[in-house]
Every structure is written in C-alpha cells, then in structure tokens.
XYZ file of C-alpha atoms in Angstrom:
366
model
C 135.472 10.954 194.333
C 138.026 8.708 195.057
C 141.804 8.770 196.429
C 144.566 7.449 194.349
C 148.268 7.039 194.937
C 150.628 9.221 193.229
C 153.481 6.726 193.404
C 153.387 2.937 191.865
C 152.966 0.080 194.342
C 153.971 -2.843 192.310
C 157.166 -4.337 193.896
C 158.568 -5.127 197.401
C 160.808 -2.047 196.857
C 157.789 0.168 196.278
C 156.156 -0.893 199.310
C 159.411 -0.318 201.427
C 159.567 3.131 200.215
C 156.012 4.013 200.348
C 155.287 2.309 203.608
C 157.455 0.526 206.215
C 160.548 0.781 206.716
C 160.772 3.843 204.351
C 157.953 5.925 205.902
C 159.866 5.896 209.316
C 162.334 8.241 207.775
C 159.754 10.727 206.871
C 158.263 10.671 210.294
C 161.503 11.255 212.073
C 162.159 14.242 209.477
C 158.889 15.664 210.402
C 159.087 15.149 214.227
C 162.352 17.025 214.019
C 161.156 19.831 211.910
C 157.255 20.122 211.923
C 157.342 22.678 208.816
C 158.380 19.702 206.801
C 154.607 18.435 206.817
C 153.700 20.738 204.024
C 156.510 19.226 201.824
C 156.477 15.614 202.624
C 152.763 14.920 202.995
C 149.728 16.018 201.361
C 149.011 18.906 204.072
C 150.505 21.483 201.278
C 147.870 20.841 198.535
C 144.872 19.358 200.669
C 141.878 21.439 202.382
C 139.090 20.311 204.383
C 135.647 21.045 203.329
C 133.379 21.353 206.705
C 130.031 21.565 207.345
C 127.464 20.772 209.941
C 124.725 20.516 207.544
C 122.595 23.337 208.580
C 122.234 25.675 205.826
C 122.883 23.284 202.587
C 122.204 25.234 199.210
C 118.556 26.165 199.210
C 117.888 22.869 201.156
C 118.095 24.286 204.586
C 119.117 22.213 207.898
C 119.423 18.737 206.292
C 121.828 17.555 208.452
C 125.462 16.280 207.801
C 124.774 12.925 206.003
C 122.427 14.646 203.452
C 125.108 17.513 203.159
C 127.818 15.027 202.042
C 126.891 15.096 198.054
C 127.277 18.853 198.289
C 130.536 18.721 200.149
C 131.936 15.961 197.747
C 130.735 18.012 194.799
C 132.707 21.066 196.108
C 135.766 18.849 196.551
C 135.605 17.820 192.937
C 135.502 21.577 191.903
C 138.598 22.295 194.037
C 140.434 19.515 192.257
C 139.172 20.360 188.725
C 139.659 23.995 188.922
C 142.385 24.713 191.244
C 144.403 21.574 191.526
C 143.627 21.630 195.089
C 142.823 18.050 196.884
C 139.806 18.411 199.318
C 138.203 16.122 201.802
C 134.695 16.436 202.841
C 134.181 16.518 206.738
C 130.387 16.579 207.728
C 130.138 16.998 211.560
C 127.456 15.547 213.484
C 126.932 18.601 215.600
C 125.831 22.064 215.282
C 127.187 23.203 218.547
C 129.580 26.059 217.925
C 131.852 25.219 220.726
C 132.172 21.518 219.578
C 132.336 22.378 215.958
C 135.421 24.729 216.672
C 137.114 22.170 218.727
C 136.828 19.286 216.355
C 138.100 21.486 213.489
C 140.974 22.489 215.560
C 141.691 18.887 216.406
C 141.609 17.991 212.661
C 143.621 20.955 211.509
C 147.253 19.292 211.382
C 145.806 16.997 208.608
C 145.230 19.770 206.404
C 146.521 23.319 204.602
C 143.397 24.926 205.008
C 139.824 24.836 206.206
C 136.959 25.622 203.741
C 133.757 26.273 205.951
C 130.516 25.501 203.966
C 126.852 25.578 204.515
C 126.876 26.514 208.253
C 124.056 28.699 209.281
C 124.203 32.327 210.264
C 124.859 33.655 212.812
C 126.812 30.656 214.018
C 128.910 30.820 210.916
C 130.282 34.283 211.674
C 131.690 33.246 215.342
C 133.240 29.787 213.977
C 135.199 31.461 211.180
C 136.192 34.147 213.462
C 137.524 31.831 216.077
C 139.167 29.289 213.915
C 140.929 32.159 211.724
C 142.531 33.660 214.848
C 143.309 30.117 216.396
C 144.769 28.378 213.577
C 148.082 28.626 211.597
C 146.118 27.827 208.389
C 143.699 29.860 205.956
C 140.228 29.404 207.068
C 137.608 30.554 204.665
C 133.781 30.672 204.802
C 132.885 30.157 201.143
C 129.096 31.172 201.475
C 130.411 34.481 202.888
C 133.316 35.303 200.991
C 133.294 33.449 197.777
C 129.957 34.957 196.887
C 131.078 38.557 197.921
C 134.331 38.178 196.000
C 132.237 37.425 192.793
C 129.701 39.837 193.436
C 132.255 42.543 193.657
C 134.113 41.486 190.571
C 130.724 41.579 188.634
C 129.738 44.907 190.004
C 133.234 46.487 189.023
C 132.499 45.303 185.289
C 129.187 46.286 185.345
C 129.753 49.757 186.469
C 132.399 50.049 183.934
C 130.382 49.017 181.185
C 127.870 51.780 182.202
C 130.518 54.333 182.862
C 129.559 54.621 186.486
C 131.708 54.902 189.430
C 131.070 52.660 192.498
C 131.440 55.476 194.950
C 128.385 57.115 193.303
C 125.927 53.835 193.249
C 123.042 53.421 195.614
C 123.281 49.878 196.397
C 120.324 47.732 197.889
C 121.115 44.265 199.192
C 118.327 42.026 199.919
C 119.304 39.496 202.676
C 121.375 39.991 205.684
C 122.485 36.360 206.447
C 126.014 35.110 205.925
C 126.184 36.077 202.072
C 124.366 39.525 202.520
C 126.594 40.812 205.276
C 129.744 39.570 203.596
C 128.721 41.042 200.117
C 127.867 44.367 201.901
C 131.236 44.522 203.668
C 133.251 43.419 200.584
C 131.581 46.204 198.195
C 132.305 48.777 200.786
C 135.861 47.726 201.051
C 135.917 47.661 197.312
C 134.842 51.441 196.873
C 131.036 51.416 197.393
C 129.967 54.352 199.673
C 128.685 52.789 202.858
C 126.296 55.311 203.561
C 124.630 54.591 200.213
C 123.990 50.932 200.838
C 120.812 49.802 202.268
C 120.468 46.044 203.720
C 117.244 44.187 204.109
C 116.137 41.520 206.011
C 113.004 40.078 206.616
C 111.768 42.683 208.933
C 112.834 45.561 206.779
C 115.757 47.738 206.232
C 118.726 47.739 208.627
C 119.146 51.413 210.273
C 121.063 52.374 213.341
C 117.968 53.153 215.375
C 115.984 49.835 214.659
C 115.415 48.266 218.369
C 115.674 44.493 217.331
C 119.470 44.031 216.857
C 121.534 42.185 219.468
C 124.296 44.429 220.779
C 127.444 43.562 218.929
C 125.920 41.389 216.318
C 126.775 41.455 212.700
C 123.526 43.211 211.788
C 123.916 46.028 214.446
C 127.461 46.509 213.074
C 126.112 46.892 209.531
C 123.268 49.227 210.665
C 125.692 51.531 212.051
C 127.611 52.379 208.945
C 125.036 51.769 206.235
C 121.739 53.552 205.357
C 122.806 57.043 206.058
C 119.383 58.249 204.889
C 117.434 56.119 207.639
C 115.395 54.593 205.040
C 112.922 52.578 207.122
C 110.107 50.100 206.108
C 110.682 47.375 203.727
C 112.593 46.905 200.337
C 110.059 48.652 198.367
C 111.058 51.949 200.158
C 114.696 50.927 199.752
C 114.645 50.100 195.982
C 113.341 53.956 195.054
C 115.907 55.385 192.954
C 118.224 52.329 193.613
C 121.333 51.905 191.032
C 121.898 48.330 192.385
C 120.005 45.459 193.522
C 121.839 42.273 194.909
C 119.481 39.419 195.929
C 120.893 36.822 198.320
C 117.785 36.075 200.183
C 115.618 33.860 198.580
C 112.484 36.292 198.925
C 110.753 37.138 196.107
C 110.670 40.885 195.207
C 107.711 42.644 193.236
C 108.002 43.947 189.768
C 106.665 47.184 191.098
C 109.485 47.728 193.534
C 111.962 46.820 190.693
C 110.186 49.383 188.387
C 110.954 52.211 190.979
C 114.761 51.695 190.503
C 117.020 54.445 188.621
C 117.312 54.109 184.884
C 120.183 52.054 183.861
C 120.287 49.918 186.846
C 121.982 46.728 187.694
C 120.002 43.784 189.103
C 121.866 40.706 190.697
C 119.295 38.259 191.660
C 121.301 35.312 193.015
C 118.959 33.071 194.811
C 118.797 29.564 193.439
C 116.903 27.918 192.040
C 114.456 30.843 191.928
C 116.072 34.329 191.477
C 114.176 37.082 193.735
C 113.483 38.928 190.616
C 112.602 36.594 187.212
C 115.354 37.441 184.529
C 112.724 38.536 182.084
C 111.208 41.057 184.568
C 114.753 42.069 185.776
C 115.527 42.688 182.014
C 112.714 45.031 181.468
C 114.048 47.723 183.901
C 117.784 46.880 184.272
C 120.732 47.458 181.763
C 122.638 44.644 183.216
C 121.017 41.373 184.791
C 123.113 38.514 186.719
C 121.768 35.537 188.524
C 123.180 32.448 190.402
C 121.974 30.185 187.541
C 124.061 28.348 185.002
C 121.240 28.732 182.274
C 121.233 32.591 182.278
C 123.998 34.834 181.464
C 126.292 36.450 184.078
C 126.259 33.594 186.712
C 127.698 34.776 189.870
C 129.064 31.680 191.175
C 131.513 31.091 193.937
C 133.548 28.572 191.530
C 135.193 31.474 190.213
C 136.938 32.256 193.662
C 137.602 29.674 195.771
C 139.700 27.261 193.956
C 141.988 29.903 192.813
C 141.971 31.536 196.433
C 143.040 28.409 197.969
C 145.632 27.514 195.407
C 147.351 30.954 196.063
C 147.224 30.562 199.677
C 148.560 27.174 199.855
C 151.295 27.788 197.345
C 152.309 31.158 199.386
C 152.322 29.182 202.618
C 149.703 31.804 203.769
C 148.477 31.574 207.415
C 145.186 33.476 206.654
C 143.152 34.974 203.823
C 143.204 38.529 204.102
C 141.031 41.584 202.894
C 143.732 42.406 200.499
C 143.656 38.895 199.012
C 140.049 38.954 198.677
C 139.996 42.168 196.703
C 142.755 41.117 194.729
C 140.996 38.143 193.742
C 137.804 40.236 192.835
C 140.062 42.388 190.549
C 141.544 39.171 188.836
C 138.195 37.776 188.124
C 136.871 41.143 186.627
C 140.112 41.384 184.714
C 139.568 38.154 182.763
C 136.637 39.709 180.747
C 137.555 43.511 181.167
C 138.592 43.820 177.460
C 135.422 42.289 176.266
C 132.596 43.504 178.260
C 128.855 43.286 177.305
C 125.680 43.350 179.279
C 125.757 39.652 179.159
C 129.176 38.985 180.175
C 130.522 40.959 183.093
C 132.043 37.871 184.604
C 133.739 34.741 182.973
C 132.313 31.771 182.662
C 132.905 29.040 185.505
C 134.518 26.822 183.003
C 136.878 29.392 181.949
C 140.649 27.857 182.473
C 141.977 31.171 182.900
C 140.077 32.134 186.122
C 141.702 29.911 188.939
C 145.288 30.800 187.869
C 144.777 34.500 187.286
C 143.151 34.267 190.950
C 145.942 32.263 192.500
C 148.363 34.689 191.215
C 146.653 37.524 192.570
C 146.419 36.075 196.008
C 150.040 35.207 196.032
C 150.878 38.659 195.020
C 148.589 40.182 197.924
C 150.266 37.741 200.430
C-alpha cells in the first residue's frame, strides 16, 4: 500500500495550489460550510478499516500490530474492487468505551467506518453505538459482509433446487458475530425463524436454556428460533435439516451430515479448514460452498463490502440499513442467476460486474 497524489507537484504554481497559500481557501470554505468536506477532500471516497486485533481471521487475539497486514489487505481490496480508498487503523486497546471514543474522534477524517476482526460480544456494542452516534456509515464486515453473501448464495442454491426459502430447515453452526448476523439476515430474507436452529459450543440455542445473559444477542436469537425446542448438540439439530451453514471452525462428524434431508445444502465456511471437508459434504449435499478460493462457490466478503461502501459513499448515506443489505444480497445473486449450476451459486470474487451491481443496488435502496 502507498499514498499517491492525484495532482502534479512539479512547479511553484502546483505547490501554491496544493498547499500554501491555495489550501487556505479550501479550509475557509469548509469552515463556512462543513458539508463541503465530502467534495473538497478525500472524505467522500475514503473509509477507515478499524480493528483491535482481537479476532483476526482464524488467528484469534493476535493484537493490533500483527493485525496490520490483514487490514492492509482489506484496504487493497476496497481500492481494487470498489474504487474506495481505505486506511488501516489498528487500535492498541480492547476496551469497548476506548474504542468507541477513538473512532468517534477519528470520524471527521473519513466517509465511513469498516469495523474488522473485533471479537464478539464486544463487536455488537461497538457497532451499535457508533452507528447511532456517527453521521457516517458504520459496517462490521465480519458480521454483515458474511451474512449478505450467505443470503445471496442460499437464494441461488434454493432456486437451483426448486426450493422456497420459507420451507427450509436451516442449522447455523456458530453463534459468534458471523453466526448471529447470518441468522438475522436469513430471517430478514425470507427464512422462517422457527425453522432455524443455531448451535454454539454448548449445544443448540432455545428459549429455556439457562446460561444466556439477559438481553444478550444469543438470548434474542433463542427467543425467535428453534420453534421445536431441539436440545442437545448439532447432531440432533441436523436430523432432517435442509441447510447447514458453518461459521464456527469446529469440525462436524460425517454421521451428523449423513442425517440431513436429501438434496441438502452445506455451506462450510471456516478457513482454512471447513467444518465439513468438501469431499464429505459432496457425498450428501446437492450444493456445497466453502470460504476457500480453491473450491467452487467461495463465500467471500469481497463480493459485498467494496460495492456496499461504494454505493453508500456515492449516495451520501449516513448509515447502512437492512434494506441496503438485502438489496446487496439480491444484486450478488443476480449476477449468476441466469447461469446457475451446483458449482456456481455465487459469482467469482474477481468478477468485475459485482461491485458496480452492488453499489447500484445500495444507492437504489438508500
């Protein structure tokens, strides 16, 4: 990564425009009308990629310095696929209040905030507070980017198999940031909440389970999902299930997958080791997806976040709404809707059509 000027600096005249005295006129204009910041500075096309290094990829809590390469990579993807400039911001604190205060203090420098690799449950409070308190879009990609692409993939997989989302029995393995967001997104997209079972490391989520903190994200999901009150672990949940979505990193036994319904769908998204090896998943499922680039149907956040921020910035949006997320999922699904195959339910991350389509959908939903 590097920073490059968009104007020449080869003469005294160039310097007088780009810096003193010319820059003073721009400062005075913005002081008189702060809204001009978007037009006259980089704010209108730049986001901060913010992390505390507490949940980096599959590496865990490796801290802000070790997280920097991932944030730099994210910034490169923003530029390559969405034409959005991005700056990595790695914070040397994992205190919720400090993170919120620092990001709020930095916010005037940016047109949006992409939260990245912040552990649950802290990430929920940080995003919720910043979204409410800042006049610019705030988006935790580990939650919503994953959820948007999963919904797009499930729409197409169901269409390919002639199934209706509302009739599917869905099991989500993992109740962290991604699992909770995926569950909420699927329900918003048409999956029947009562037919969804979410599993964490202690078993299935259901309303009577005693170990949830009151008001927690898990308690909220348990109240609306798993209408049959299936208890025990993922093995019980998968009996007769149509869909398995793995966002946990834990391994799932072949015997549990074998108990799923015929023509099932398995999205085993843990990286680098899927919850169910693709060769095993393919024995039982009609459609298999992973988070890896070396297998078909890669569920990759890069299909979502560049276009979402491109659209939000171009629209001057103050937040990224549920309607925008659903529109983004529909746009991603639509790229390959006319050429669906079991090994092509989402477009390639390198498909140049994706980000413009997502951006246009987000603008239309603003």
